[in-house]
Short mmCIF file of C-alpha atoms in Angstrom, two decimals:
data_model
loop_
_atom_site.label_atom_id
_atom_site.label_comp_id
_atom_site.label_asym_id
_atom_site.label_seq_id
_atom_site.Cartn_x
_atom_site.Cartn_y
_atom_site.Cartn_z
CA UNK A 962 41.83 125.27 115.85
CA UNK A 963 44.18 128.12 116.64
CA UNK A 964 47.84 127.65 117.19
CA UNK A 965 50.13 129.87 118.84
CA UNK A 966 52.61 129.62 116.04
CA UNK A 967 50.31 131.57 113.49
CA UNK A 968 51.72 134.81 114.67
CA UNK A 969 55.65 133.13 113.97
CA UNK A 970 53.61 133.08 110.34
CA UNK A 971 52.85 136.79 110.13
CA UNK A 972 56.15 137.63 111.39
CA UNK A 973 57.35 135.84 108.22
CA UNK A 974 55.35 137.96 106.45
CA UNK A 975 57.15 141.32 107.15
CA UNK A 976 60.95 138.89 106.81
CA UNK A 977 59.97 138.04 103.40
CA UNK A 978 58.51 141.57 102.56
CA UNK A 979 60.76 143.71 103.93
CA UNK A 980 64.28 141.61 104.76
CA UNK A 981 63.76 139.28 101.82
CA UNK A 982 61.96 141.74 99.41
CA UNK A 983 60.14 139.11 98.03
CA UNK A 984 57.17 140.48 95.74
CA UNK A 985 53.75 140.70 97.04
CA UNK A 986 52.61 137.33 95.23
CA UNK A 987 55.38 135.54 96.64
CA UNK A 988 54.67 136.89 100.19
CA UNK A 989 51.36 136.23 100.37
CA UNK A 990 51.25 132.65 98.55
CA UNK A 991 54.23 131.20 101.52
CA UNK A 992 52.54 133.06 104.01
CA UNK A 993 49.14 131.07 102.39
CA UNK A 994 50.97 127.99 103.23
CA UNK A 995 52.54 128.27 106.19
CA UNK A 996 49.04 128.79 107.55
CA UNK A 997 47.57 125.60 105.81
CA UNK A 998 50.57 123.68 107.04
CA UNK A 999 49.65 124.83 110.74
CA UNK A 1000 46.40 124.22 110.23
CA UNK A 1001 47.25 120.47 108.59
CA UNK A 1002 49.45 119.92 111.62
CA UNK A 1003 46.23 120.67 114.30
CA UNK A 1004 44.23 118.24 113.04
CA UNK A 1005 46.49 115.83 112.21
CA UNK A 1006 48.34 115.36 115.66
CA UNK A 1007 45.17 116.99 117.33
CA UNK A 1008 47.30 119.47 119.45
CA UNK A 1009 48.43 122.87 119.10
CA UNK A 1010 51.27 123.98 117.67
CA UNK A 1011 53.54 126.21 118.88
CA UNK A 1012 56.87 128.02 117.09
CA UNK A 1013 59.06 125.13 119.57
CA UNK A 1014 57.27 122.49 118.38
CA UNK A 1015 58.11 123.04 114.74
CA UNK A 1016 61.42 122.17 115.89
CA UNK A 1017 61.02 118.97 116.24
CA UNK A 1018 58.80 117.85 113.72
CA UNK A 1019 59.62 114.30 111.91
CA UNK A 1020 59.85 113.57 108.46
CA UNK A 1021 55.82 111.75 108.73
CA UNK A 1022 54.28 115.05 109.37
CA UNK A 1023 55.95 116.86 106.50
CA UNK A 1024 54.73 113.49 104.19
CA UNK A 1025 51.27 113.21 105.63
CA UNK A 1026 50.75 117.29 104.60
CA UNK A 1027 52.15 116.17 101.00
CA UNK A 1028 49.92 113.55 100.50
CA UNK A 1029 46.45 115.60 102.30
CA UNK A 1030 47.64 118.39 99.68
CA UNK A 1031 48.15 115.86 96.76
CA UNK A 1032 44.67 114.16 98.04
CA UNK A 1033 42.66 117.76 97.41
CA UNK A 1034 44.00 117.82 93.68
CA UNK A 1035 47.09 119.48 94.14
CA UNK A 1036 49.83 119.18 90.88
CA UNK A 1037 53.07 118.10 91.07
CA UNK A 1038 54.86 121.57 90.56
CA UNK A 1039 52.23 123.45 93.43
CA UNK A 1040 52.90 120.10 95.66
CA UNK A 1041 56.94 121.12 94.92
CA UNK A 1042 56.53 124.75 95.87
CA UNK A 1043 54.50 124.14 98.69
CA UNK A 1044 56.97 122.01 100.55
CA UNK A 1045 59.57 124.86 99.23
CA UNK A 1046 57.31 127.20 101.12
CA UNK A 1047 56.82 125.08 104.14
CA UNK A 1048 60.78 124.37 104.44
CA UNK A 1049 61.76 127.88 104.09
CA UNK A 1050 59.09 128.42 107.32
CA UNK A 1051 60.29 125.81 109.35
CA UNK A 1052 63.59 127.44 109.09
CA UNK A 1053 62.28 130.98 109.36
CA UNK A 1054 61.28 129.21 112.86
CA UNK A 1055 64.07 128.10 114.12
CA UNK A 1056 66.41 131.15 113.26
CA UNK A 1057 63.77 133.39 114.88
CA UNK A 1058 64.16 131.24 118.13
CA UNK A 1059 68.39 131.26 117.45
CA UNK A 1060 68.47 127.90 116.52
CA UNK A 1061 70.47 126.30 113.84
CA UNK A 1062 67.90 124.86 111.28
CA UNK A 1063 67.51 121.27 110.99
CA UNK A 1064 64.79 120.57 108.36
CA UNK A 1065 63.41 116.88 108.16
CA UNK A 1066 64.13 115.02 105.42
CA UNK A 1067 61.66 113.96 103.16
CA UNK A 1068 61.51 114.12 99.15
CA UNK A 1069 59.43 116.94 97.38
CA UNK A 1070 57.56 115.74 94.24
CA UNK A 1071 59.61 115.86 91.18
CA UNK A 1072 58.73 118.72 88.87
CA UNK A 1073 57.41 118.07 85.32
CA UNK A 1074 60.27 119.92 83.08
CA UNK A 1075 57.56 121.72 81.04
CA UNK A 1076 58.60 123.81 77.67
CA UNK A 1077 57.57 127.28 76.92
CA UNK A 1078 55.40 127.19 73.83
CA UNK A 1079 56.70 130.04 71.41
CA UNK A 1080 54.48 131.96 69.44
CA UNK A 1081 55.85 132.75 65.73
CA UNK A 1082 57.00 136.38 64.91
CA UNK A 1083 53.93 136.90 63.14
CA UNK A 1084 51.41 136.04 65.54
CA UNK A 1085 53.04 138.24 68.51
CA UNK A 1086 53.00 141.06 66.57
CA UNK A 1087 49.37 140.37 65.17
CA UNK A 1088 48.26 139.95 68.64
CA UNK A 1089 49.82 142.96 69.61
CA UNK A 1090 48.05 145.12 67.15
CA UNK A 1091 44.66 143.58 66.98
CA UNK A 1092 45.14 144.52 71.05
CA UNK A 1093 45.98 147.99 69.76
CA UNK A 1094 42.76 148.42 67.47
CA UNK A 1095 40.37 146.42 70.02
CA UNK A 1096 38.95 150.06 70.97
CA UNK A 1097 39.03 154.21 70.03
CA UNK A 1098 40.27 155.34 72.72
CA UNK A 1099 44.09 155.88 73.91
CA UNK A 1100 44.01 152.23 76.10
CA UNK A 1101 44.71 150.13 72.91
CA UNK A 1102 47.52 152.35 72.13
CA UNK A 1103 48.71 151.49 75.92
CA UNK A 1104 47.94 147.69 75.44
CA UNK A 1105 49.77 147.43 72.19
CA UNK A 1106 52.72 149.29 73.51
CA UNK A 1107 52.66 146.69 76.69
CA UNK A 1108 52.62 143.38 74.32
CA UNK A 1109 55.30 144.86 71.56
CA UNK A 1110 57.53 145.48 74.97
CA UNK A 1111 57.01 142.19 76.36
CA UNK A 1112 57.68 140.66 73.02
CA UNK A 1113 60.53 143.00 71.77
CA UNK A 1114 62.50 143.25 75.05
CA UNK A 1115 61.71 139.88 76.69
CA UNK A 1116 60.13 141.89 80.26
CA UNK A 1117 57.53 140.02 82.46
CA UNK A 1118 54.32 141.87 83.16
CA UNK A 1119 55.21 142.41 86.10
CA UNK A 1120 57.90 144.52 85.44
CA UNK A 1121 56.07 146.26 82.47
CA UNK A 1122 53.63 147.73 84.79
CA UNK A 1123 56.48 148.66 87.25
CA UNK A 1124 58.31 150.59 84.87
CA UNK A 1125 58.29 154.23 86.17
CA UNK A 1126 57.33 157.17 83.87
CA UNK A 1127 61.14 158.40 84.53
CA UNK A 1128 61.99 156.08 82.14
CA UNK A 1129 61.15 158.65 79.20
CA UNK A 1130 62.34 158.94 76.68
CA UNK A 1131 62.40 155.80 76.10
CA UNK A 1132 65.80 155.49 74.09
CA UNK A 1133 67.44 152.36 72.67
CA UNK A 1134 68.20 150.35 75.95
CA UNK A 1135 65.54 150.29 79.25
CA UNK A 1136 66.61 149.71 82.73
CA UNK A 1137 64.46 147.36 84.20
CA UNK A 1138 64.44 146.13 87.81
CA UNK A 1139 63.27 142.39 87.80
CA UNK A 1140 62.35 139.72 90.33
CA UNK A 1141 64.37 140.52 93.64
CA UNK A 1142 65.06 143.60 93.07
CA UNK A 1143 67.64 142.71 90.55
CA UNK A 1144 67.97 145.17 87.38
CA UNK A 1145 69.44 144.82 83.61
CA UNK A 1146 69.28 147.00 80.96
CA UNK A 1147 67.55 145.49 77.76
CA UNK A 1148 67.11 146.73 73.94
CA UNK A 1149 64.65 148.64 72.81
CA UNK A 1150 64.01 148.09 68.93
CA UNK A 1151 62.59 150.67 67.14
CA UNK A 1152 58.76 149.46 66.97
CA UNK A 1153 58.56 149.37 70.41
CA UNK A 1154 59.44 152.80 71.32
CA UNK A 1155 57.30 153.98 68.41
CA UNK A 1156 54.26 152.38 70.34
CA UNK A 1157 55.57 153.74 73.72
CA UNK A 1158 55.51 157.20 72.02
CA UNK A 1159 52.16 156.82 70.51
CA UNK A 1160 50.83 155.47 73.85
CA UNK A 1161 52.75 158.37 75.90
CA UNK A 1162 51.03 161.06 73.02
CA UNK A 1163 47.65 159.49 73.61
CA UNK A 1164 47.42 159.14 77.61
CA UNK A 1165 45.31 161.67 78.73
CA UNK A 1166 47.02 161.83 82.17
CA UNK A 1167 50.64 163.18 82.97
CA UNK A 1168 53.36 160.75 82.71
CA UNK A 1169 55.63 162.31 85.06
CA UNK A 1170 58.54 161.04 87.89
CA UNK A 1171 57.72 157.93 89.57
CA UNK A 1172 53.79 157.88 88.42
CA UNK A 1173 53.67 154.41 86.27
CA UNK A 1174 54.45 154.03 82.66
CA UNK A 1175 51.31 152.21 82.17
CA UNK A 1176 48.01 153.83 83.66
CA UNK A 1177 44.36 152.07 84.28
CA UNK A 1178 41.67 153.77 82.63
CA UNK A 1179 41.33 156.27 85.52
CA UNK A 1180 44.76 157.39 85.70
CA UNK A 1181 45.82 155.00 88.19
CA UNK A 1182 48.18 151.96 88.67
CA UNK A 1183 47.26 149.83 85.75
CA UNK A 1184 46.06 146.36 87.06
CA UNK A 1185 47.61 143.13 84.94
CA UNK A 1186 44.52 141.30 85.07
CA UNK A 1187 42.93 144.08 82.87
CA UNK A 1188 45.71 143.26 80.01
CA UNK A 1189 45.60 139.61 79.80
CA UNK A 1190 41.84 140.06 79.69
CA UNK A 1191 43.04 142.44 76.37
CA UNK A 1192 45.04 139.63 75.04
CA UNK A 1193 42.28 137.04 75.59
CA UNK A 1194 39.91 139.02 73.60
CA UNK A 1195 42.44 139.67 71.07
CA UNK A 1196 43.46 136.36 70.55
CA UNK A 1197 39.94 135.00 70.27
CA UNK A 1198 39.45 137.09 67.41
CA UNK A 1199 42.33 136.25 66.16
CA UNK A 1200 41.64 132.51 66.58
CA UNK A 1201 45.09 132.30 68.14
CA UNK A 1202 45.52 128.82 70.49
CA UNK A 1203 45.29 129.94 74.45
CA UNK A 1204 48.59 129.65 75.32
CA UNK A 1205 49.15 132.85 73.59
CA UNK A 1206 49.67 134.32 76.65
CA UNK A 1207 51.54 137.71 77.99
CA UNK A 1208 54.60 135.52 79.63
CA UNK A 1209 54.52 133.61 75.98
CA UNK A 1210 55.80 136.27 74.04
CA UNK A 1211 58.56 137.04 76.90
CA UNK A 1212 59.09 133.03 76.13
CA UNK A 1213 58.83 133.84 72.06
CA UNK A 1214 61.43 136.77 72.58
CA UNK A 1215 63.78 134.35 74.06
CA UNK A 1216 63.51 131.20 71.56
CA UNK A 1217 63.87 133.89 68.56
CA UNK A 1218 66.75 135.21 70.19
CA UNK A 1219 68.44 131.74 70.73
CA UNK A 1220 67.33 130.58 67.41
CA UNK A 1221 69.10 134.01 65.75
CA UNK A 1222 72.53 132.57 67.31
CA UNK A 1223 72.31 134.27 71.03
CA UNK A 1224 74.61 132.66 73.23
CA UNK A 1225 72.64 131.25 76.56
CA UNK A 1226 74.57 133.44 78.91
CA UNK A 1227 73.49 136.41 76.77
CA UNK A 1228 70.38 135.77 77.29
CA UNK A 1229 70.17 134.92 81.04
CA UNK A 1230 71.44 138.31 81.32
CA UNK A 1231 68.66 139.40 79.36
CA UNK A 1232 65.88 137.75 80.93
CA UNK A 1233 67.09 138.02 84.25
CA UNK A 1234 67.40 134.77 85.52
CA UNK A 1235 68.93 134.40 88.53
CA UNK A 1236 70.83 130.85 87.44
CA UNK A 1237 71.67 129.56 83.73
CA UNK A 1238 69.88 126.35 84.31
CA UNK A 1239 66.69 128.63 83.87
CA UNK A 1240 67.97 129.78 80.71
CA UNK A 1241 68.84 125.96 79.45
CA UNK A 1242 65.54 125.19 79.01
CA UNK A 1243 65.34 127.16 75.81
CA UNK A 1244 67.64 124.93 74.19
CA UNK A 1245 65.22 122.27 74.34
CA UNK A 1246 62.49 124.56 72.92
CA UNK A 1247 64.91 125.20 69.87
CA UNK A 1248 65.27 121.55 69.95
CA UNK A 1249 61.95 120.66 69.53
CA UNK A 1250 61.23 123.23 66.75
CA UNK A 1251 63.61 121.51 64.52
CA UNK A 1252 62.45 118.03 65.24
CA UNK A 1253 59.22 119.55 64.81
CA UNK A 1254 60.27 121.03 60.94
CA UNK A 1255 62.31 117.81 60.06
CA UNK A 1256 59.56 115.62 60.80
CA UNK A 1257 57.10 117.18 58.78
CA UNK A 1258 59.33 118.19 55.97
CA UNK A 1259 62.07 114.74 55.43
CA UNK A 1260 60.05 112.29 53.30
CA UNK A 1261 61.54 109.86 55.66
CA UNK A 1262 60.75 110.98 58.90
#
């Protein structure tokens, strides 16, 4: 069934794009949801829905969507950022219609507090160069220069492959613009600009102005997917565990830190997170590491 609010939907869109500037993942994963929550809402009231009528919705309609979407397999964190996606419509709608939002209330499942699993100093940097030795030619010097970065200054893929080529030469610190458009400057140790400058000696293509840092095979945008696939490979060889992943050595760069004696709001500055209570959670990692040691090292434990 069609409903007359799925253009209110793709008007979101463009908000979240363009007034929000939310990335591309973001955008298209609410925008994913608002959709499914329309189409949830047709056949469960059997009705169309139009942009007023998301005014008025009551709290049963928001549960019965939770529950069809917990019903299909959904997990608790999806089921939470799902209804975070459907509340943030429903007020999208009523603002676009210059009314003041008034959301029903209804609980979102709680969120399992998961822990980042760390990989040890030695492992990131094995992974790293097994990456850099998987092949002859100059894309394991690229892939190796990616993980060492990740690892050594704590950046998210995403903002590895959105580094500009401006940024050489790479010196001691990087400017990096993050999630939201927000930026912070972050070290560079020495091993990772060595691999940046062996990458940047071996890339056949020019590495000039706003062209990316990191190039695909062809000389174009280099596509994520292509090095996680590299790490995968890597750390089968390797017979690393699978959650060796690219975001675990951003996690591993921020346990070390915090286990060196980095003070939390040092490193939410670092990282980039918006709020310390993102930070926090590496406490707990910490945490665990030493229960970990103590219980398999005290003859008493």
């Amino acid at each position: 069934m069609s409903h007359p609010a799925q253009a209110l939907a793709v008007r979101w869109a463009s908000f979240l794009a363009h007034d929000r500037r939310r990335s591309p993942h973001t955008v298209r994963a609410y925008v994913a949801t608002a959709h499914r929550f329309l189409e949830f809402l047709g056949r469960h009231r059997g009705e169309e829905i139009g942009r007023y009528g998301l005014l008025t919705l009551p709290a049963s309609d928001l549960r019965a969507f939770l529950a069809d979407r917990r019903a299909s397999g959904l997990g608790a964190s999806s089921a939470a950022r799902e209804m975070s996606a459907v509340r943030a419509f429903l007020s999208f709608a009523a603002e676009d219609l210059g009314e003041i939002p008034q959301l029903p209330r209804t609980r979102a499942p709680k969120r399992p507090r998961t822990l980042p699993r760390p990989a040890s100093p030695d492992d990131a940097l094995a992974l790293a160069e097994e990456a850099g030795s998987a092949s002859e030619d100059w894309t394991a010097a690229r892939d190796m220069a990616i993980l060492l970065l990740l690892y050594g200054s704590g950046l998210r893929i995403a903002e590895a492959m959105g580094l500009p080529a401006s940024v050489l030469p790479i010196g001691r610190t990087l400017r990096v613009t993050g999630k939201r458009n927000k930026t912070r400057v972050v070290p560079v140790v020495d091993a990772v600009r060595e691999a940046i400058t062996a990458y940047t000696q071996a890339c056949p293509y020019p590495l000039t102005g706003s062209t990316p840092l990191f190039l695909g095979a062809r000389g174009g945008p280099l596509n994520a997917d292509l090095v996680r696939r590299s790490v995968r490979s890597a750390r089968r060889r390797l017979g690393l565990p699978d959650s060796l992943t690219p975001h675990a050595l951003r996690h591993s760069f921020a346990t070390h830190l915090l286990a060196g004696g980095a003070d939390l709001r040092s490193l939410q500055e670092l990282l980039g997170h918006a709020s310390l209570s993102s930070t926090q959670i590496y406490t707990q990692v910490d945490a665990a590491q030493l229960l970990d040691i103590y219980r398999h090292a005290h003859p008493r434990a």
